[in-house]
Amino acid sequence: MNDLSGKRILLGVSGGIAAYKLPHLVRLFKKSGAEVQVVMTKSAAMFVSPLALATLSGRAVLSEIFPNSASDQESWTNHIRLGEWADGFVLAPATANVVAKLANGFADDMLSVCFLTLRPNKPKLIFPSMDGEMFDAPAVQRNLNVLREQGCLVIEPEVGELASGLVGKGRLPEPEKIFALVCDALSPKEKTLAGKQVVVTAGATREKIDGVRFISNYSSGKMGFALAEAAAELGAETILITGKTSLPTPPNVKRIDVESAEEMFREATRYFETLDVFVAAAAVADYRPAETHQGKLKKSADALELRLVKNPDILLEFGKRKKSHQLSVGFALEIENALENARAKLAAKNCDIVALNRANEEGAGFESETNRLTLLFKDGSCEQLPLQTKREIAKEILKKASFFFRKTSLTSPER
Ligand code: PMT
């Protein structure tokens, strides 16, 4: 059952027609026991009455940073107090203008300034709602990606009839759905991996040619970071071994930065004995230059030959040493004969699950916010997951891992 008892929700409302759904959302929050502070932009007040929201939430709606009257001098620090107070932030509807402001650190009204004072690891849910063409505009997508990178959960608008009379993408989900997503984010999750150690490799390795050049690939680390975040959320002691990336470390995750495949191998092997789940999401270079030149190689000859030698295969080595209570999840990035190759990797590296993604598919593989995976299991079965955000996919994979332990605890006397 969804219960938000005692949770404190800072509810941002910006000026879109979908704001008419907000009084109902506030009622749902209040009925489930949450405290709600509405913070709205001036334009939001054109679409929904501040008096209605104040009455339903039981708190005055805030809009301005500065107090209206001389007798209210203390309220101008509200934004700082609220940033600390809130257990979670919800922005619904999120207009293109407010998304742009939040993504770029503007602080010129109560809503934007409160967003900056929120505590870093509190859930922030953004519900964009606007015309479909506007939503797809590169600037809006770029700003939403900035918010995602800052740890916000951006919920795609729904497809349906829009206020303009057009039918398309852009609708704010119904209040019941928003409520369920907020419950999911704010209520404590079932810690199905509590007591387990999960080690995730992420990102690209760099193999040095000389002091200033290296061989690498396009992996951004997003898939691996999402997996580490999901593992920590499920209560696992999570270690993230990552190649170079500027992504922020997810909460409650121990991060180890490495550069080369050999370093990643060295760090990972430290946990081979103790780990419960090994998730190899990194794009590890299969080869490295046989020797690294000191300084910078000079451009002299017309051609330069580099001799490459094989790197250790981390997942393969773990597969050799793996005990029956340990779970191994590999990734396979394929273009041709994808299923066949992924199956071969599952067997050769002794994995329990291989997550196959295709490098040439739109919205999947390297760098994108989303991915589409086919999960192949040791027993020969497979499952196609839809195109989803890497966070959603990570949750699915970690759920499978939890299920593995539920099953082994019933059948295996060792654990
Ligand atoms: O980081 P993103 O931009 O979000 O992109 C995510 C991703 C595309 C990198 C990720 O989803 C993915 O597919 N990672 C594995 C890519 C890869 O190198 O696949 P592979 O088929 O070469 O390797 C198979 C498996 O062996 C992988 O689990 C890999 O981590 C592991 N491996 C490979 C070589 C090696 N020397 N050591 C390894 O552990």
Short mmCIF file of C-alpha atoms and ligand atoms in Angstrom, two decimals:
data_model
loop_
_atom_site.label_atom_id
_atom_site.label_comp_id
_atom_site.label_asym_id
_atom_site.label_seq_id
_atom_site.Cartn_x
_atom_site.Cartn_y
_atom_site.Cartn_z
CA MET A 1 0.00 0.00 0.00
CA ASN A 2 1.24 3.50 -0.78
CA ASP A 3 1.92 5.45 2.36
CA LEU A 4 3.63 8.82 2.61
CA SER A 5 3.08 9.29 6.35
CA GLY A 6 5.38 11.95 7.70
CA LYS A 7 6.99 12.65 4.33
CA ARG A 8 7.55 16.31 3.47
CA ILE A 9 6.98 17.12 -0.16
CA LEU A 10 8.03 20.35 -1.80
CA LEU A 11 5.67 20.61 -4.74
CA GLY A 12 6.76 22.97 -7.51
CA VAL A 13 4.08 24.09 -9.95
CA SER A 14 4.92 25.92 -13.16
CA GLY A 15 2.62 27.60 -15.64
CA GLY A 16 1.10 25.03 -17.95
CA ILE A 17 -2.53 24.13 -18.51
CA ALA A 18 -1.95 20.72 -16.88
CA ALA A 19 -1.64 22.56 -13.55
CA TYR A 20 -5.42 22.09 -13.29
CA LYS A 21 -4.64 18.52 -12.10
CA LEU A 22 -2.69 19.75 -9.09
CA PRO A 23 -5.45 20.17 -6.47
CA HIS A 24 -6.27 16.49 -6.89
CA LEU A 25 -2.58 15.55 -6.54
CA VAL A 26 -2.27 17.63 -3.35
CA ARG A 27 -5.32 15.80 -1.95
CA LEU A 28 -3.73 12.41 -2.70
CA PHE A 29 -0.51 13.45 -0.96
CA LYS A 30 -2.36 14.78 2.07
CA LYS A 31 -4.65 11.75 2.34
CA SER A 32 -1.62 9.45 2.44
CA GLY A 33 -0.15 11.39 5.36
CA ALA A 34 2.36 13.70 3.66
CA GLU A 35 2.99 17.35 4.43
CA VAL A 36 2.93 19.43 1.27
CA GLN A 37 4.44 22.83 0.64
CA VAL A 38 3.37 24.27 -2.72
CA VAL A 39 5.79 26.63 -4.42
CA MET A 40 4.49 28.06 -7.66
CA THR A 41 5.59 30.43 -10.38
CA LYS A 42 3.58 33.54 -11.18
CA SER A 43 2.38 32.01 -14.45
CA ALA A 44 1.20 28.86 -12.67
CA ALA A 45 -1.26 31.05 -10.77
CA MET A 46 -2.89 31.83 -14.16
CA PHE A 47 -3.85 28.15 -14.49
CA VAL A 48 -4.65 27.01 -10.97
CA SER A 49 -5.81 28.95 -7.96
CA PRO A 50 -3.21 29.45 -5.20
CA LEU A 51 -6.12 29.65 -2.75
CA ALA A 52 -7.30 26.16 -3.75
CA LEU A 53 -3.79 24.72 -3.32
CA ALA A 54 -3.28 26.55 -0.01
CA THR A 55 -6.61 25.27 1.32
CA LEU A 56 -5.92 21.66 0.31
CA SER A 57 -2.30 21.61 1.50
CA GLY A 58 -3.04 23.55 4.69
CA ARG A 59 -0.07 25.84 4.03
CA ALA A 60 0.27 29.22 2.38
CA VAL A 61 1.47 28.88 -1.21
CA LEU A 62 4.86 30.49 -1.80
CA SER A 63 5.85 32.33 -4.92
CA GLU A 64 8.03 35.34 -4.09
CA ILE A 65 11.46 35.25 -2.48
CA PHE A 66 10.92 38.49 -0.60
CA PRO A 67 8.18 39.07 1.98
CA ASN A 68 5.10 41.08 1.01
CA SER A 69 4.89 43.03 4.22
CA ALA A 70 7.24 44.67 6.68
CA SER A 71 5.80 42.52 9.48
CA ASP A 72 6.96 39.35 7.72
CA GLN A 73 10.72 40.03 7.70
CA GLU A 74 11.77 36.50 8.65
CA SER A 75 10.12 34.71 5.75
CA TRP A 76 12.74 35.73 3.21
CA THR A 77 14.92 32.83 4.39
CA ASN A 78 12.11 30.36 3.64
CA HIS A 79 13.98 28.92 0.67
CA ILE A 80 16.88 27.77 2.86
CA ARG A 81 14.59 26.28 5.46
CA LEU A 82 12.55 24.48 2.80
CA GLY A 83 15.60 22.98 1.08
CA GLU A 84 16.48 21.32 4.36
CA TRP A 85 12.87 20.49 5.25
CA ALA A 86 11.91 18.60 2.09
CA ASP A 87 12.17 14.82 1.83
CA GLY A 88 11.53 15.12 -1.87
CA PHE A 89 10.84 17.61 -4.64
CA VAL A 90 8.18 17.22 -7.32
CA LEU A 91 7.81 19.59 -10.26
CA ALA A 92 4.48 19.15 -12.03
CA PRO A 93 3.87 20.37 -14.60
CA ALA A 94 7.43 21.30 -15.59
CA THR A 95 7.36 23.87 -18.39
CA ALA A 96 10.21 24.36 -20.87
CA ASN A 97 11.02 27.70 -19.24
CA VAL A 98 11.28 26.37 -15.69
CA VAL A 99 13.22 23.29 -16.87
CA ALA A 100 15.71 25.67 -18.53
CA LYS A 101 15.98 27.75 -15.36
CA LEU A 102 16.54 24.78 -13.07
CA ALA A 103 19.06 23.19 -15.44
CA ASN A 104 21.06 26.40 -15.52
CA GLY A 105 20.98 27.36 -11.87
CA PHE A 106 18.70 30.41 -12.08
CA ALA A 107 17.44 31.70 -8.74
CA ASP A 108 14.97 34.49 -9.42
CA ASP A 109 11.78 33.21 -7.81
CA MET A 110 10.84 30.97 -4.90
CA LEU A 111 10.61 27.82 -6.99
CA SER A 112 14.02 28.10 -8.64
CA VAL A 113 15.77 29.25 -5.50
CA CYS A 114 14.29 26.38 -3.44
CA PHE A 115 15.51 23.89 -6.07
CA LEU A 116 19.07 25.05 -5.44
CA THR A 117 18.83 24.60 -1.67
CA LEU A 118 17.50 21.01 -1.79
CA ARG A 119 19.71 18.46 -0.09
CA PRO A 120 21.67 16.50 -2.71
CA ASN A 121 20.43 12.96 -2.18
CA LYS A 122 16.73 13.69 -1.84
CA PRO A 123 14.56 12.44 -4.72
CA LYS A 124 13.70 15.07 -7.32
CA LEU A 125 10.95 14.17 -9.78
CA ILE A 126 10.37 16.32 -12.84
CA PHE A 127 7.20 15.90 -14.90
CA PRO A 128 7.59 17.85 -18.15
CA SER A 129 4.32 18.70 -19.85
CA MET A 130 4.11 20.75 -23.04
CA ASP A 131 3.42 20.47 -26.73
CA GLY A 132 5.20 17.47 -28.30
CA GLU A 133 7.28 19.52 -30.75
CA MET A 134 8.38 21.75 -27.92
CA PHE A 135 9.29 18.74 -25.78
CA ASP A 136 11.43 17.31 -28.59
CA ALA A 137 13.21 20.63 -29.21
CA PRO A 138 16.98 20.14 -28.81
CA ALA A 139 17.24 22.88 -26.17
CA VAL A 140 14.53 21.28 -24.00
CA GLN A 141 16.06 17.82 -24.37
CA ARG A 142 19.49 19.20 -23.52
CA ASN A 143 18.15 20.89 -20.38
CA LEU A 144 16.32 17.73 -19.31
CA ASN A 145 19.54 15.77 -19.75
CA VAL A 146 21.34 18.28 -17.53
CA LEU A 147 18.68 17.69 -14.86
CA ARG A 148 19.05 13.91 -15.26
CA GLU A 149 22.80 14.25 -14.83
CA GLN A 150 22.14 16.18 -11.62
CA GLY A 151 20.24 13.15 -10.33
CA CYS A 152 16.66 14.22 -11.16
CA LEU A 153 14.21 11.62 -12.26
CA VAL A 154 12.60 12.96 -15.43
CA ILE A 155 9.30 11.30 -16.26
CA GLU A 156 8.44 11.37 -19.94
CA PRO A 157 5.08 13.01 -20.71
CA GLU A 158 2.28 10.80 -21.95
CA VAL A 159 0.79 10.65 -25.42
CA GLY A 160 -2.82 11.75 -25.82
CA GLU A 161 -5.10 14.68 -26.48
CA LEU A 162 -3.40 18.00 -25.75
CA ALA A 163 -4.88 21.33 -24.74
CA SER A 164 -4.02 22.69 -28.21
CA GLY A 165 -6.45 20.19 -29.73
CA LEU A 166 -3.56 18.21 -31.22
CA VAL A 167 -2.93 14.62 -30.30
CA GLY A 168 0.62 13.74 -29.37
CA LYS A 169 3.24 13.53 -26.66
CA GLY A 170 3.09 16.11 -23.90
CA ARG A 171 0.36 15.20 -21.44
CA LEU A 172 1.02 15.35 -17.72
CA PRO A 173 0.29 11.87 -16.27
CA GLU A 174 -2.87 11.61 -14.18
CA PRO A 175 -2.47 12.53 -10.48
CA GLU A 176 -2.81 8.87 -9.41
CA LYS A 177 0.18 7.94 -11.56
CA ILE A 178 2.27 10.87 -10.30
CA PHE A 179 1.33 9.90 -6.76
CA ALA A 180 2.45 6.27 -7.31
CA LEU A 181 5.80 7.39 -8.77
CA VAL A 182 6.39 9.76 -5.85
CA CYS A 183 5.57 6.96 -3.38
CA ASP A 184 8.04 4.76 -5.18
CA ALA A 185 10.76 7.38 -4.87
CA LEU A 186 10.07 8.52 -1.30
CA SER A 187 8.95 5.44 0.59
CA PRO A 188 11.69 3.17 1.79
CA LYS A 189 12.26 0.37 -0.70
CA GLU A 190 12.37 -3.25 0.17
CA LYS A 191 16.08 -3.77 0.79
CA THR A 192 16.26 -7.03 -1.11
CA LEU A 193 20.06 -6.89 -1.44
CA ALA A 194 20.80 -5.94 2.17
CA GLY A 195 23.84 -7.85 3.41
CA LYS A 196 25.06 -8.49 -0.15
CA GLN A 197 28.13 -7.03 -1.79
CA VAL A 198 27.70 -5.84 -5.37
CA VAL A 199 30.67 -4.85 -7.52
CA VAL A 200 30.01 -2.95 -10.74
CA THR A 201 32.50 -2.02 -13.45
CA ALA A 202 31.59 1.01 -15.55
CA GLY A 203 32.83 3.29 -18.31
CA ALA A 204 35.69 3.05 -20.74
CA THR A 205 39.27 2.12 -19.98
CA ARG A 206 42.16 4.12 -21.41
CA GLU A 207 45.23 2.34 -22.73
CA LYS A 208 48.22 4.65 -22.95
CA ILE A 209 50.18 5.00 -26.17
CA ASP A 210 52.44 7.72 -24.79
CA GLY A 211 52.27 10.47 -22.19
CA VAL A 212 49.45 12.31 -23.99
CA ARG A 213 47.57 9.74 -26.09
CA PHE A 214 45.50 6.68 -25.40
CA ILE A 215 43.20 4.05 -26.98
CA SER A 216 39.65 4.12 -25.64
CA ASN A 217 35.97 3.89 -26.64
CA TYR A 218 32.71 5.82 -26.31
CA SER A 219 31.40 4.40 -23.03
CA SER A 220 30.13 7.23 -20.80
CA GLY A 221 29.68 5.13 -17.67
CA LYS A 222 25.92 5.90 -17.50
CA MET A 223 24.82 2.25 -17.60
CA GLY A 224 27.28 1.19 -14.90
CA PHE A 225 26.48 4.17 -12.66
CA ALA A 226 22.75 3.43 -12.92
CA LEU A 227 23.44 -0.17 -11.91
CA ALA A 228 25.49 0.92 -8.91
CA GLU A 229 22.75 3.35 -7.87
CA ALA A 230 20.09 0.65 -8.13
CA ALA A 231 22.20 -1.82 -6.13
CA ALA A 232 22.75 0.73 -3.34
CA GLU A 233 19.05 1.58 -3.29
CA LEU A 234 18.29 -2.10 -2.69
CA GLY A 235 20.59 -2.04 0.33
CA ALA A 236 23.72 -3.70 -1.13
CA GLU A 237 27.22 -2.68 -0.12
CA THR A 238 28.11 -1.31 -3.54
CA ILE A 239 31.53 -0.84 -5.08
CA LEU A 240 31.76 0.96 -8.39
CA ILE A 241 35.02 0.57 -10.32
CA THR A 242 34.96 3.11 -13.10
CA GLY A 243 36.98 4.42 -15.98
CA LYS A 244 37.29 8.17 -16.43
CA THR A 245 33.94 9.99 -16.32
CA SER A 246 32.55 13.17 -14.82
CA LEU A 247 29.32 11.50 -13.64
CA PRO A 248 28.48 12.16 -9.98
CA THR A 249 28.90 9.23 -7.59
CA PRO A 250 25.49 7.76 -6.68
CA PRO A 251 24.56 7.93 -2.98
CA ASN A 252 25.93 5.19 -0.71
CA VAL A 253 28.32 3.86 -3.32
CA LYS A 254 32.06 3.34 -2.86
CA ARG A 255 33.70 4.60 -6.04
CA ILE A 256 37.13 3.52 -7.28
CA ASP A 257 38.49 5.46 -10.26
CA VAL A 258 40.82 3.63 -12.59
CA GLU A 259 42.33 4.30 -15.96
CA SER A 260 43.45 1.12 -17.71
CA ALA A 261 42.02 -2.39 -18.05
CA GLU A 262 44.88 -3.73 -15.96
CA GLU A 263 44.03 -1.31 -13.13
CA MET A 264 40.35 -2.20 -13.36
CA PHE A 265 41.27 -5.89 -13.24
CA ARG A 266 43.52 -5.34 -10.20
CA GLU A 267 40.79 -3.46 -8.28
CA ALA A 268 38.04 -5.94 -9.21
CA THR A 269 40.04 -9.01 -8.19
CA ARG A 270 40.30 -7.63 -4.64
CA TYR A 271 36.56 -8.36 -4.31
CA PHE A 272 36.33 -11.68 -6.18
CA GLU A 273 36.28 -13.70 -2.93
CA THR A 274 33.79 -11.56 -1.03
CA LEU A 275 31.36 -10.24 -3.63
CA ASP A 276 27.87 -11.63 -4.13
CA VAL A 277 27.08 -10.01 -7.46
CA PHE A 278 29.54 -8.96 -10.14
CA VAL A 279 28.10 -6.69 -12.83
CA ALA A 280 30.50 -5.99 -15.70
CA ALA A 281 29.05 -3.00 -17.53
CA ALA A 282 32.42 -1.45 -18.42
CA ALA A 283 33.64 -1.33 -21.98
CA VAL A 284 37.11 -2.70 -21.28
CA ALA A 285 39.72 -2.42 -24.01
CA ASP A 286 40.59 -5.91 -25.19
CA TYR A 287 44.13 -4.81 -26.14
CA ARG A 288 46.70 -2.27 -24.95
CA PRO A 289 49.90 -0.99 -26.56
CA ALA A 290 52.75 -3.41 -25.84
CA GLU A 291 54.79 -0.47 -24.61
CA THR A 292 53.97 3.04 -23.45
CA HIS A 293 56.34 5.70 -24.75
CA GLN A 294 57.56 8.25 -22.26
CA GLY A 295 56.72 11.86 -23.18
CA LYS A 296 55.09 12.54 -26.56
CA LEU A 297 55.73 10.41 -29.64
CA LYS A 298 57.21 12.60 -32.38
CA LYS A 299 55.62 12.72 -35.82
CA SER A 300 58.50 11.65 -38.06
CA ALA A 301 57.87 8.55 -40.17
CA ASP A 302 54.90 8.37 -42.61
CA ALA A 303 53.44 5.42 -40.76
CA LEU A 304 53.57 4.33 -37.15
CA GLU A 305 53.06 0.75 -36.11
CA LEU A 306 51.63 0.00 -32.71
CA ARG A 307 51.94 -3.51 -31.35
CA LEU A 308 49.01 -4.40 -29.13
CA VAL A 309 48.89 -7.10 -26.49
CA LYS A 310 45.85 -8.67 -24.88
CA ASN A 311 44.39 -7.23 -21.68
CA PRO A 312 43.14 -9.43 -18.88
CA ASP A 313 39.45 -10.27 -19.29
CA ILE A 314 37.95 -9.36 -15.92
CA LEU A 315 34.60 -11.07 -16.41
CA LEU A 316 36.25 -14.23 -17.77
CA GLU A 317 38.62 -14.41 -14.79
CA PHE A 318 35.75 -13.93 -12.37
CA GLY A 319 33.84 -16.67 -14.22
CA LYS A 320 36.71 -19.09 -13.61
CA ARG A 321 36.79 -18.44 -9.86
CA LYS A 322 33.08 -17.96 -9.24
CA LYS A 323 31.43 -20.00 -6.46
CA SER A 324 27.87 -21.29 -6.68
CA HIS A 325 26.47 -18.56 -4.39
CA GLN A 326 27.98 -15.76 -6.52
CA LEU A 327 26.13 -14.19 -9.41
CA SER A 328 27.83 -12.93 -12.54
CA VAL A 329 26.15 -10.45 -14.87
CA GLY A 330 27.99 -9.61 -18.08
CA PHE A 331 27.17 -7.21 -20.88
CA ALA A 332 27.59 -7.81 -24.57
CA LEU A 333 27.79 -4.94 -27.01
CA GLU A 334 27.15 -6.39 -30.45
CA ILE A 335 26.39 -5.34 -34.01
CA GLU A 336 26.19 -8.52 -36.11
CA ASN A 337 25.03 -11.99 -35.03
CA ALA A 338 24.14 -10.33 -31.77
CA LEU A 339 22.22 -13.16 -30.08
CA GLU A 340 24.68 -15.81 -31.16
CA ASN A 341 27.68 -13.81 -29.92
CA ALA A 342 26.00 -12.93 -26.64
CA ARG A 343 25.15 -16.60 -26.02
CA ALA A 344 28.76 -17.54 -26.71
CA LYS A 345 29.92 -14.93 -24.15
CA LEU A 346 27.45 -16.22 -21.55
CA ALA A 347 28.97 -19.71 -21.84
CA ALA A 348 32.64 -18.74 -22.29
CA LYS A 349 32.65 -16.33 -19.33
CA ASN A 350 30.47 -18.53 -17.09
CA CYS A 351 27.87 -15.79 -16.56
CA ASP A 352 24.43 -16.24 -15.02
CA ILE A 353 23.01 -13.37 -17.06
CA VAL A 354 24.27 -11.55 -20.13
CA ALA A 355 22.67 -8.23 -21.04
CA LEU A 356 22.87 -7.77 -24.77
CA ASN A 357 22.74 -4.27 -26.23
CA ARG A 358 23.25 -3.35 -29.83
CA ALA A 359 25.77 -0.64 -30.68
CA ASN A 360 23.93 0.42 -33.85
CA GLU A 361 20.45 0.84 -32.36
CA GLU A 362 18.93 4.30 -31.85
CA GLY A 363 18.64 5.17 -28.15
CA ALA A 364 20.71 2.17 -27.04
CA GLY A 365 24.31 1.34 -26.19
CA PHE A 366 26.97 4.00 -25.67
CA GLU A 367 26.27 7.44 -24.19
CA SER A 368 22.48 7.60 -24.50
CA GLU A 369 20.18 8.06 -21.50
CA THR A 370 18.21 5.00 -22.60
CA ASN A 371 19.00 1.43 -23.57
CA ARG A 372 17.25 -1.61 -24.97
CA LEU A 373 18.48 -4.92 -23.61
CA THR A 374 17.88 -8.57 -24.25
CA LEU A 375 18.66 -10.56 -21.13
CA LEU A 376 20.04 -14.03 -21.74
CA PHE A 377 19.99 -16.49 -18.85
CA LYS A 378 22.14 -19.50 -18.07
CA ASP A 379 19.20 -21.88 -18.50
CA GLY A 380 18.87 -20.85 -22.16
CA SER A 381 15.87 -18.56 -21.70
CA CYS A 382 15.88 -14.90 -22.71
CA GLU A 383 13.80 -11.79 -22.07
CA GLN A 384 13.48 -8.70 -24.22
CA LEU A 385 13.23 -5.47 -22.20
CA PRO A 386 11.59 -2.40 -23.78
CA LEU A 387 13.49 0.81 -24.55
CA GLN A 388 13.81 2.38 -21.09
CA THR A 389 16.03 4.78 -19.21
CA LYS A 390 19.27 3.22 -18.00
CA ARG A 391 18.01 3.73 -14.43
CA GLU A 392 14.86 1.72 -15.09
CA ILE A 393 16.86 -1.01 -16.79
CA ALA A 394 19.33 -1.11 -13.91
CA LYS A 395 16.46 -1.65 -11.48
CA GLU A 396 15.17 -4.56 -13.59
CA ILE A 397 18.59 -6.23 -13.62
CA LEU A 398 19.10 -5.81 -9.89
CA LYS A 399 15.60 -7.16 -9.27
CA LYS A 400 16.66 -10.32 -11.15
CA ALA A 401 19.73 -10.51 -8.93
CA SER A 402 17.55 -10.26 -5.79
CA PHE A 403 15.38 -13.03 -7.17
CA PHE A 404 18.46 -15.24 -7.64
CA PHE A 405 19.24 -14.91 -3.92
CA ARG A 406 15.65 -15.59 -2.93
CA LYS A 407 15.82 -18.78 -4.98
CA THR A 408 19.25 -19.88 -3.72
CA SER A 409 18.32 -19.23 -0.10
CA LEU A 410 15.47 -21.69 -0.52
CA THR A 411 17.59 -24.36 -2.17
CA SER A 412 21.18 -23.82 -1.10
CA PRO A 413 22.19 -24.86 2.39
CA GLU A 414 25.43 -22.82 2.06
CA ARG A 415 23.75 -19.46 2.58
O1 PMT B 1 28.68 3.56 -20.51
P1 PMT B 1 27.50 3.83 -21.42
O2 PMT B 1 27.76 4.99 -22.36
O3 PMT B 1 26.23 3.97 -20.63
O4 PMT B 1 27.32 2.55 -22.37
C1 PMT B 1 26.95 1.33 -21.81
C2 PMT B 1 27.66 0.16 -22.51
C3 PMT B 1 27.24 0.10 -23.96
C4 PMT B 1 29.19 0.32 -22.43
C5 PMT B 1 27.24 -1.14 -21.73
O5 PMT B 1 25.84 -1.26 -21.77
C6 PMT B 1 27.92 -2.38 -22.31
O6 PMT B 1 27.44 -3.01 -23.24
N1 PMT B 1 29.10 -2.75 -21.73
C7 PMT B 1 29.94 -3.85 -22.22
C8 PMT B 1 30.64 -3.42 -23.48
C9 PMT B 1 31.65 -4.43 -23.93
O7 PMT B 1 32.81 -4.16 -23.83
O8 PMT B 1 31.17 -5.56 -24.33
P2 PMT B 1 32.12 -6.81 -24.77
O9 PMT B 1 31.21 -7.62 -25.58
O10 PMT B 1 33.38 -6.34 -25.38
O11 PMT B 1 32.50 -7.51 -23.41
C10 PMT B 1 31.69 -8.53 -22.84
C11 PMT B 1 31.72 -8.46 -21.33
O12 PMT B 1 33.04 -8.75 -20.85
C12 PMT B 1 31.34 -7.13 -20.74
O13 PMT B 1 30.61 -7.40 -19.58
C13 PMT B 1 32.69 -6.49 -20.40
O14 PMT B 1 32.59 -5.60 -19.29
C14 PMT B 1 33.51 -7.71 -20.02
N2 PMT B 1 34.96 -7.55 -20.31
C15 PMT B 1 35.40 -7.41 -21.58
C16 PMT B 1 36.74 -7.32 -21.84
C17 PMT B 1 37.65 -7.37 -20.75
N3 PMT B 1 38.95 -7.26 -20.95
N4 PMT B 1 37.18 -7.48 -19.50
C18 PMT B 1 35.85 -7.58 -19.25
O15 PMT B 1 35.43 -7.68 -18.09
#
